[in-house]
Short mmCIF file of C-alpha atoms in Angstrom, two decimals:
data_model
loop_
_atom_site.label_atom_id
_atom_site.label_comp_id
_atom_site.label_asym_id
_atom_site.label_seq_id
_atom_site.Cartn_x
_atom_site.Cartn_y
_atom_site.Cartn_z
CA MET E 1 186.41 -2.24 33.44
CA ILE E 2 184.77 -0.69 36.44
CA GLU E 3 181.78 1.70 35.65
CA ASN E 4 181.13 3.00 39.22
CA ILE E 5 182.09 2.74 42.91
CA PHE E 6 180.77 3.69 46.27
CA ILE E 7 183.03 3.83 49.38
CA ASP E 8 181.89 4.56 52.88
CA GLY E 9 184.25 4.10 55.99
CA LEU E 10 187.59 2.98 54.08
CA ARG E 11 190.57 4.95 55.51
CA SER E 12 189.79 8.67 54.77
CA LEU E 13 186.87 8.19 52.32
CA LYS E 14 183.32 8.40 53.63
CA GLY E 15 180.14 8.54 51.49
CA PHE E 16 182.46 8.68 48.31
CA GLU E 17 180.89 7.77 45.01
CA GLN E 18 182.18 8.05 41.47
CA SER E 19 181.51 6.76 37.82
CA PHE E 20 184.41 5.86 35.45
CA GLY E 21 184.69 5.75 31.72
CA PRO E 22 187.00 3.97 29.43
CA GLY E 23 190.25 5.41 28.67
CA ILE E 24 192.33 7.44 31.03
CA SER E 25 190.94 8.99 34.33
CA VAL E 26 193.14 11.18 36.45
CA VAL E 27 192.23 11.33 40.23
CA TYR E 28 194.00 14.42 41.89
CA GLY E 29 194.14 16.33 45.10
CA PRO E 30 196.30 17.21 48.03
CA ASN E 31 198.20 14.41 49.94
CA GLY E 32 196.17 12.64 52.49
CA CYS E 33 192.80 13.09 50.63
CA GLY E 34 192.26 9.48 49.75
CA LYS E 35 193.41 9.16 46.20
CA THR E 36 195.55 5.95 47.18
CA SER E 37 192.56 4.74 49.00
CA LEU E 38 190.31 4.98 45.92
CA LEU E 39 192.82 2.74 44.00
CA GLU E 40 193.01 0.42 46.96
CA ALA E 41 189.10 0.09 46.93
CA ILE E 42 189.10 -0.60 43.23
CA TYR E 43 191.86 -3.11 43.35
CA LEU E 44 190.07 -4.81 46.39
CA LEU E 45 186.99 -5.11 44.48
CA SER E 46 188.72 -6.44 41.39
CA GLN E 47 191.21 -8.84 42.83
CA GLY E 48 189.81 -9.75 46.09
CA PHE E 49 192.63 -8.32 48.35
CA SER E 50 194.49 -5.13 49.21
CA PHE E 51 197.71 -4.14 47.99
CA ARG E 52 198.54 -2.39 51.31
CA ALA E 53 196.83 -4.38 54.12
CA ARG E 54 196.83 -8.05 55.06
CA ASP E 55 193.72 -7.89 57.24
CA LEU E 56 190.80 -5.89 55.72
CA LYS E 57 189.91 -4.62 59.22
CA GLU E 58 192.91 -2.46 58.94
CA LEU E 59 191.08 -0.45 56.09
CA ILE E 60 188.11 0.44 58.38
CA GLN E 61 188.24 4.33 59.15
CA TRP E 62 189.35 5.37 62.34
CA LYS E 63 186.30 5.40 65.05
CA SER E 64 184.12 3.86 62.50
CA ASP E 65 182.70 0.35 63.02
CA GLU E 66 182.60 -0.73 59.28
CA LEU E 67 183.38 -0.10 55.84
CA ILE E 68 181.31 -0.61 52.85
CA LEU E 69 182.25 -0.93 49.19
CA ARG E 70 180.11 -1.43 46.16
CA GLY E 71 181.39 -1.40 42.48
CA MET E 72 179.86 -2.40 39.06
CA PHE E 73 182.30 -4.01 36.70
CA ASN E 74 181.82 -5.05 33.07
CA ASP E 75 183.93 -8.03 31.92
CA GLN E 76 182.68 -7.94 28.33
CA GLU E 77 180.54 -10.95 29.09
CA ARG E 78 178.30 -9.71 31.74
CA GLU E 79 177.95 -6.88 34.47
CA ARG E 80 179.21 -7.90 37.86
CA ASN E 81 177.86 -5.96 40.89
CA ARG E 82 180.17 -6.43 43.76
CA ALA E 83 179.76 -5.53 47.38
CA ILE E 84 182.01 -5.89 50.56
CA ARG E 85 181.04 -5.01 54.09
CA VAL E 86 183.89 -5.24 56.68
CA HIS E 87 182.96 -4.95 60.25
CA ARG E 88 184.94 -5.64 63.64
CA ARG E 89 183.38 -9.29 63.87
CA GLY E 90 184.04 -10.22 60.14
CA SER E 91 182.93 -9.62 56.64
CA GLU E 92 180.19 -10.13 54.14
CA VAL E 93 180.78 -10.22 50.41
CA ARG E 94 178.42 -10.49 47.60
CA GLU E 95 178.46 -10.75 43.79
CA ASN E 96 175.25 -10.05 41.74
CA GLY E 97 173.45 -10.66 45.01
CA GLU E 98 175.05 -14.04 45.80
CA SER E 99 177.09 -14.54 48.85
CA LEU E 100 180.74 -15.47 48.79
CA LYS E 101 183.03 -16.81 51.40
CA SER E 102 185.58 -14.12 51.01
CA PRO E 103 186.55 -11.52 48.73
CA ALA E 104 189.13 -13.88 47.11
CA GLY E 105 186.00 -15.14 45.11
CA PHE E 106 186.39 -11.97 43.08
CA PHE E 107 189.45 -13.05 41.57
CA GLY E 108 189.95 -13.94 38.02
CA SER E 109 187.24 -12.33 36.05
CA CYS E 110 188.09 -8.51 36.30
CA PRO E 111 191.50 -8.11 36.88
CA ALA E 112 193.54 -5.06 37.87
CA VAL E 113 197.26 -4.34 37.80
CA ILE E 114 198.67 -1.61 40.40
CA MET E 115 201.76 0.49 39.74
CA GLN E 116 203.17 2.32 42.61
CA PRO E 117 206.44 3.87 44.04
CA SER E 118 206.75 0.92 46.57
CA ASP E 119 207.16 -1.50 43.55
CA ILE E 120 210.94 -0.88 43.67
CA GLU E 121 210.56 -3.66 46.40
CA LEU E 122 209.99 -6.19 43.38
CA LEU E 123 213.68 -5.66 42.79
CA ARG E 124 215.05 -4.58 46.11
CA GLY E 125 212.97 -6.76 48.39
CA ALA E 126 213.06 -10.25 49.68
CA PRO E 127 212.26 -13.30 47.30
CA GLU E 128 208.88 -13.50 48.88
CA VAL E 129 207.78 -10.21 47.14
CA ARG E 130 208.74 -11.54 43.74
CA ARG E 131 207.12 -15.07 44.34
CA HIS E 132 203.83 -13.18 45.40
CA TRP E 133 203.83 -11.15 42.11
CA LEU E 134 204.68 -14.31 40.07
CA ASP E 135 201.90 -16.34 41.90
CA GLU E 136 199.41 -13.48 41.26
CA ILE E 137 199.86 -13.58 37.63
CA LEU E 138 200.15 -17.43 37.69
CA CYS E 139 196.53 -17.53 38.72
CA PHE E 140 195.58 -15.23 35.69
CA ARG E 141 196.55 -18.11 33.58
CA SER E 142 194.22 -20.58 34.77
CA ALA E 143 191.99 -21.51 37.91
CA ALA E 144 193.71 -24.82 38.07
CA ASN E 145 197.18 -22.96 38.89
CA ALA E 146 195.23 -21.20 41.78
CA ALA E 147 193.78 -24.43 43.03
CA THR E 148 197.49 -26.05 42.90
CA LEU E 149 198.78 -22.93 44.88
CA ARG E 150 196.07 -23.16 47.55
CA ARG E 151 196.74 -27.00 48.01
CA TYR E 152 200.63 -26.46 48.10
CA LYS E 153 200.30 -23.90 50.83
CA ARG E 154 198.01 -25.98 52.74
CA VAL E 155 200.00 -29.18 52.82
CA LEU E 156 203.17 -27.11 53.26
CA GLN E 157 201.55 -25.62 56.43
CA GLN E 158 200.58 -29.10 57.73
CA ARG E 159 203.97 -30.46 57.19
CA ASN E 160 205.66 -27.48 58.91
CA GLN E 161 203.37 -28.05 61.91
CA TRP E 162 204.38 -31.76 62.10
CA LEU E 163 208.11 -30.78 61.94
CA ARG E 164 207.79 -28.11 64.52
CA GLN E 165 206.32 -30.45 66.96
CA TYR E 166 208.67 -33.20 66.16
CA LYS E 167 211.57 -30.88 67.02
CA LYS E 168 209.86 -29.78 70.23
CA ASP E 169 209.01 -33.22 71.54
CA GLY E 170 210.74 -35.58 69.40
CA ALA E 171 207.55 -37.13 68.09
CA ALA E 172 204.48 -35.63 66.30
CA VAL E 173 200.88 -36.66 65.98
CA GLY E 174 200.31 -39.24 63.28
CA GLY E 175 203.87 -40.37 63.56
CA GLU E 176 206.25 -41.29 60.59
CA GLU E 177 203.34 -42.47 58.46
CA LEU E 178 201.68 -38.96 58.59
CA PHE E 179 205.05 -37.51 57.68
CA LYS E 180 205.37 -39.71 54.59
CA VAL E 181 201.92 -38.81 53.46
CA LEU E 182 202.44 -35.20 53.89
CA THR E 183 205.73 -35.30 52.19
CA TYR E 184 204.19 -37.25 49.22
CA GLN E 185 201.35 -34.53 49.08
CA LEU E 186 203.98 -31.78 49.10
CA VAL E 187 205.96 -33.40 46.35
CA GLU E 188 202.88 -33.81 44.06
CA GLN E 189 201.55 -30.19 44.48
CA GLY E 190 205.04 -28.75 44.53
CA ALA E 191 205.94 -30.38 41.17
CA LYS E 192 202.92 -29.17 39.61
CA LEU E 193 203.31 -25.50 41.12
CA TRP E 194 207.03 -25.55 39.95
CA ALA E 195 206.11 -26.66 36.50
CA ALA E 196 203.45 -23.96 36.29
CA ARG E 197 205.98 -21.34 37.38
CA LEU E 198 208.71 -22.38 35.16
CA ASN E 199 206.31 -22.23 31.96
CA LEU E 200 205.20 -18.87 33.18
CA SER E 201 208.76 -17.71 33.41
CA ARG E 202 209.67 -18.89 30.11
CA GLU E 203 206.78 -16.86 28.76
CA ILE E 204 207.11 -13.62 30.43
CA SER E 205 211.05 -13.50 30.80
CA PRO E 206 211.61 -12.20 27.17
CA VAL E 207 208.70 -9.77 27.64
CA ILE E 208 210.19 -8.19 30.70
CA THR E 209 213.54 -7.67 29.04
CA GLY E 210 211.89 -6.31 25.99
CA TYR E 211 209.85 -3.59 27.96
CA TYR E 212 213.06 -2.81 30.03
CA ARG E 213 214.67 -2.05 26.72
CA LYS E 214 212.12 0.30 25.81
CA LEU E 215 211.95 2.14 29.09
CA SER E 216 215.78 2.45 29.31
CA GLY E 217 216.09 3.59 25.70
CA GLY E 218 218.33 0.73 24.90
CA VAL E 219 221.04 1.96 27.15
CA ASP E 220 221.55 -1.25 29.15
CA GLU E 221 220.06 -4.77 29.11
CA ILE E 222 218.58 -7.17 31.78
CA THR E 223 218.08 -10.96 31.97
CA CYS E 224 215.34 -12.75 33.88
CA ALA E 225 215.50 -16.26 35.20
CA TYR E 226 213.67 -18.52 37.63
CA LYS E 227 215.99 -19.62 40.49
CA SER E 228 215.07 -23.09 41.91
CA SER E 229 215.89 -24.30 45.34
CA ILE E 230 215.62 -27.80 44.09
CA LEU E 231 217.71 -27.99 41.02
CA LYS E 232 220.39 -25.28 40.43
CA GLU E 233 221.13 -26.43 37.03
CA LEU E 234 217.57 -25.57 36.08
CA ASP E 235 218.22 -21.89 36.24
CA ALA E 236 219.44 -22.06 32.75
CA MET E 237 216.06 -23.38 31.40
CA ASP E 238 214.61 -19.91 31.34
CA GLY E 239 217.23 -18.15 29.19
CA ALA E 240 215.61 -16.50 26.27
CA GLU E 241 216.95 -14.30 23.70
CA PHE E 242 215.45 -10.49 23.83
CA LEU E 243 212.40 -9.83 21.73
CA ASP E 244 212.77 -7.13 19.27
CA GLU E 245 210.42 -4.25 18.90
CA GLU E 246 208.10 -5.81 16.46
CA GLU E 247 207.93 -9.22 18.32
CA LEU E 248 207.28 -7.24 21.64
CA ASP E 249 204.28 -5.54 20.12
CA LEU E 250 202.92 -8.79 18.98
CA THR E 251 202.93 -10.36 22.53
CA SER E 252 200.82 -7.28 23.76
CA GLY E 253 198.07 -7.16 21.49
CA THR E 254 194.91 -9.22 21.63
CA GLY E 255 194.64 -12.21 19.40
CA ALA E 256 198.28 -12.21 19.03
CA GLU E 257 200.04 -15.67 18.48
CA PRO E 258 201.44 -17.26 21.83
CA VAL E 259 204.74 -15.98 23.22
CA ALA E 260 206.20 -19.43 22.87
CA ASP E 261 205.74 -19.39 19.26
CA LEU E 262 207.58 -16.22 18.58
CA PRO E 263 211.04 -16.49 17.23
CA GLY E 264 214.02 -16.09 19.40
CA PHE E 265 212.49 -17.98 22.51
CA SER E 266 214.52 -21.07 22.43
CA GLU E 267 217.85 -20.53 24.05
CA GLY E 268 218.47 -22.58 26.94
CA GLY E 269 215.40 -24.85 26.78
CA SER E 270 212.45 -25.00 24.28
CA ALA E 271 209.44 -23.13 24.96
CA GLU E 272 207.53 -25.38 22.65
CA LYS E 273 207.83 -28.13 25.08
CA PRO E 274 206.38 -27.93 28.57
CA VAL E 275 208.39 -28.52 31.47
CA ASP E 276 208.75 -32.12 32.35
CA GLU E 277 206.49 -32.34 35.54
CA GLU E 278 207.71 -35.99 36.32
CA SER E 279 211.46 -35.05 36.29
CA LEU E 280 210.53 -32.11 38.61
CA ARG E 281 208.65 -34.57 41.00
CA VAL E 282 211.56 -36.96 41.18
CA ALA E 283 213.99 -34.25 41.73
CA PHE E 284 211.91 -32.75 44.54
CA GLU E 285 211.48 -36.10 46.13
CA ARG E 286 215.27 -36.82 46.26
CA LYS E 287 215.78 -33.25 47.56
CA LEU E 288 213.61 -33.69 50.61
CA ALA E 289 214.86 -37.23 51.20
CA GLY E 290 218.31 -35.60 51.45
CA LEU E 291 217.08 -33.07 53.73
CA GLU E 292 214.78 -35.03 56.13
CA PHE E 293 217.26 -35.04 59.13
CA VAL E 294 218.04 -31.45 58.92
CA GLU E 295 214.40 -30.62 58.35
CA LYS E 296 213.44 -32.41 61.71
CA MET E 297 216.14 -30.64 63.38
CA GLN E 298 215.09 -27.25 62.32
CA GLY E 299 211.40 -27.78 62.43
CA MET E 300 210.61 -26.48 59.02
CA THR E 301 210.49 -27.57 55.28
CA MET E 302 213.77 -26.43 53.76
CA SER E 303 213.22 -26.78 50.07
CA GLY E 304 210.57 -26.38 47.63
CA PRO E 305 208.79 -23.66 45.27
CA HIS E 306 208.18 -21.60 48.63
CA LYS E 307 212.03 -20.95 48.64
CA ASP E 308 212.35 -20.09 45.02
CA ASP E 309 213.00 -16.71 43.37
CA LEU E 310 212.81 -14.76 40.20
CA ALA E 311 216.24 -13.18 39.51
CA LEU E 312 216.56 -10.03 37.39
CA CYS E 313 220.12 -9.44 36.48
CA ILE E 314 222.04 -6.81 34.85
CA GLY E 315 225.76 -7.28 33.82
CA GLY E 316 225.58 -10.71 35.35
CA TYR E 317 224.73 -9.58 38.92
CA GLU E 318 221.32 -9.64 40.47
CA MET E 319 219.60 -6.02 40.32
CA ARG E 320 218.66 -6.21 43.92
CA SER E 321 222.53 -5.71 44.78
CA VAL E 322 223.79 -3.69 41.95
CA GLY E 323 221.00 -2.00 40.20
CA SER E 324 220.54 1.76 40.44
CA GLN E 325 217.32 3.42 41.64
CA GLY E 326 216.36 4.24 37.96
CA GLN E 327 217.29 0.77 36.71
CA CYS E 328 215.36 -0.95 39.50
CA ARG E 329 212.14 1.29 38.85
CA SER E 330 212.26 0.59 35.13
CA ALA E 331 212.51 -3.19 35.75
CA ALA E 332 209.48 -3.07 38.11
CA VAL E 333 207.52 -0.99 35.77
CA ALA E 334 208.53 -3.81 32.92
CA MET E 335 207.25 -6.56 35.45
CA ARG E 336 203.90 -4.77 35.89
CA PHE E 337 203.45 -4.21 32.04
CA ALA E 338 204.18 -7.95 31.59
CA ALA E 339 201.41 -8.80 34.22
CA VAL E 340 199.08 -6.51 32.04
CA ASP E 341 199.99 -8.76 29.01
CA VAL E 342 199.25 -11.84 30.91
CA ALA E 343 195.99 -10.72 32.32
CA SER E 344 194.99 -9.38 28.75
CA ARG E 345 195.90 -12.75 27.07
CA TYR E 346 194.11 -15.22 29.55
CA VAL E 347 191.45 -13.23 31.28
CA SER E 348 190.62 -9.72 30.02
CA LYS E 349 192.18 -6.38 29.64
CA PRO E 350 192.91 -5.30 33.38
CA VAL E 351 192.20 -1.98 34.90
CA LEU E 352 195.55 -0.34 35.14
CA LEU E 353 195.86 1.61 38.37
CA LEU E 354 198.80 4.07 38.71
CA ASP E 355 199.63 5.65 42.06
CA ASP E 356 201.92 8.84 41.53
CA ILE E 357 204.58 6.72 39.54
CA PHE E 358 205.65 9.57 37.14
CA ALA E 359 207.38 11.57 39.96
CA GLU E 360 209.85 8.74 40.51
CA LEU E 361 210.82 8.65 36.80
CA ASP E 362 213.18 10.76 34.64
CA VAL E 363 211.74 12.67 31.55
CA ASN E 364 212.56 9.90 29.04
CA ARG E 365 211.18 7.10 31.20
CA ARG E 366 208.03 8.96 31.68
CA ASP E 367 207.45 9.39 28.21
CA ALA E 368 208.25 5.81 27.64
CA VAL E 369 205.77 4.63 30.13
CA ALA E 370 203.01 7.02 28.77
CA SER E 371 203.60 5.56 25.38
CA LEU E 372 203.10 2.12 26.70
CA ILE E 373 199.87 2.94 28.55
CA ARG E 374 198.33 4.38 25.46
CA GLU E 375 199.26 1.37 23.41
CA LYS E 376 197.72 -1.04 25.93
CA GLY E 377 194.04 0.15 25.45
CA CYS E 378 193.06 -0.60 29.10
CA GLN E 379 190.87 1.39 31.26
CA VAL E 380 193.51 3.48 33.40
CA ILE E 381 192.91 5.39 36.65
CA ILE E 382 195.86 7.52 37.77
CA ALA E 383 196.26 9.24 41.24
CA THR E 384 198.59 12.30 41.30
CA PRO E 385 198.80 15.31 43.34
CA GLN E 386 199.27 17.56 40.33
CA ILE E 387 197.93 17.01 36.79
CA GLU E 388 200.44 19.10 35.17
CA ASP E 389 203.08 16.44 36.06
CA LEU E 390 201.46 13.95 33.70
CA PRO E 391 202.93 13.46 30.53
CA PHE E 392 199.80 13.12 28.56
CA THR E 393 196.05 14.57 28.57
CA ALA E 394 193.69 12.58 30.28
CA ASP E 395 190.17 11.59 29.28
CA ALA E 396 188.53 12.46 32.39
CA GLU E 397 189.51 14.42 35.63
CA ILE E 398 188.37 13.65 39.25
CA LYS E 399 189.16 15.95 42.20
CA ILE E 400 189.15 14.58 45.67
#
């Protein structure tokens, strides 16, 4: 949990300091006063990146030269005093007085999960939005997954660079030998990443469908499956029966048995068995061999985990095409609660950040979300323009 924060020069916040306790804290005030910026600062100190900006320089207050963030976290093992200074020439990052290469070094010890109105893009948006969400919680599961993801992205970038040069000049630095090496490395890291994603998808798919059922009041059901660009027949591997209320409650508590061990999680592929990484490696290698001519003409890698998607469907059709606003928002909230469960299981209970999400939900869904928030037992920080709109009483109120 976060115990206190100091913010100077981040968007509209200057010289802001605040302490937080356990339970639910509500941050309120008029639009534009910095409520979302406060959540963004907490998220940055927790996760190591912003949920709104790609470049941290974008966070610097207009006409200011730098921003300074300091925060104290307690991850149940030790206190973590984190600080970030971002200026026009770069940034400085420290944890407990020791320098880090980047804020990314914060990731993995004091997790945070954000819920915001723009989460509807998890359903409406491009596949890369869902891949980013999937990879973020994939890294909660283990540091090895994070390392695999970094290596895959690095070799993909190098291979694409080779292919672009080949398309332009008819040849590339390193020749065909380098291309073979890059392809081999891509297959090795891609199979590991693919297997990790499939195993994660098996774990979270029934959890997402269970939360959706709670939020929708059982009016309709959704399915969730990993869509591979390599072997289409593997789409069925993620099939899972819905968890009932009792089983869903088991997955969200600390010390619960693994999701894979729960009943009703075997249809379409046994969750007890890990995905066969060697089979994925062979499939990926064959796929790239068949695409080599096209890739050299197009100048890019045409298949791999970077082209995959997580499909959420209702009535047999993808929600991005047929889901209503209410259905898509419920599914997005279900995905965020699944992320809370993964973080709680593999790291620690995350800080749950809510940015005015209740205004977008009907009364029944608001009550369901409020009930789930209380059940999680996380530290919760909510930003809202009006406290009276909340479906519960907060433990602390902070006016900005």
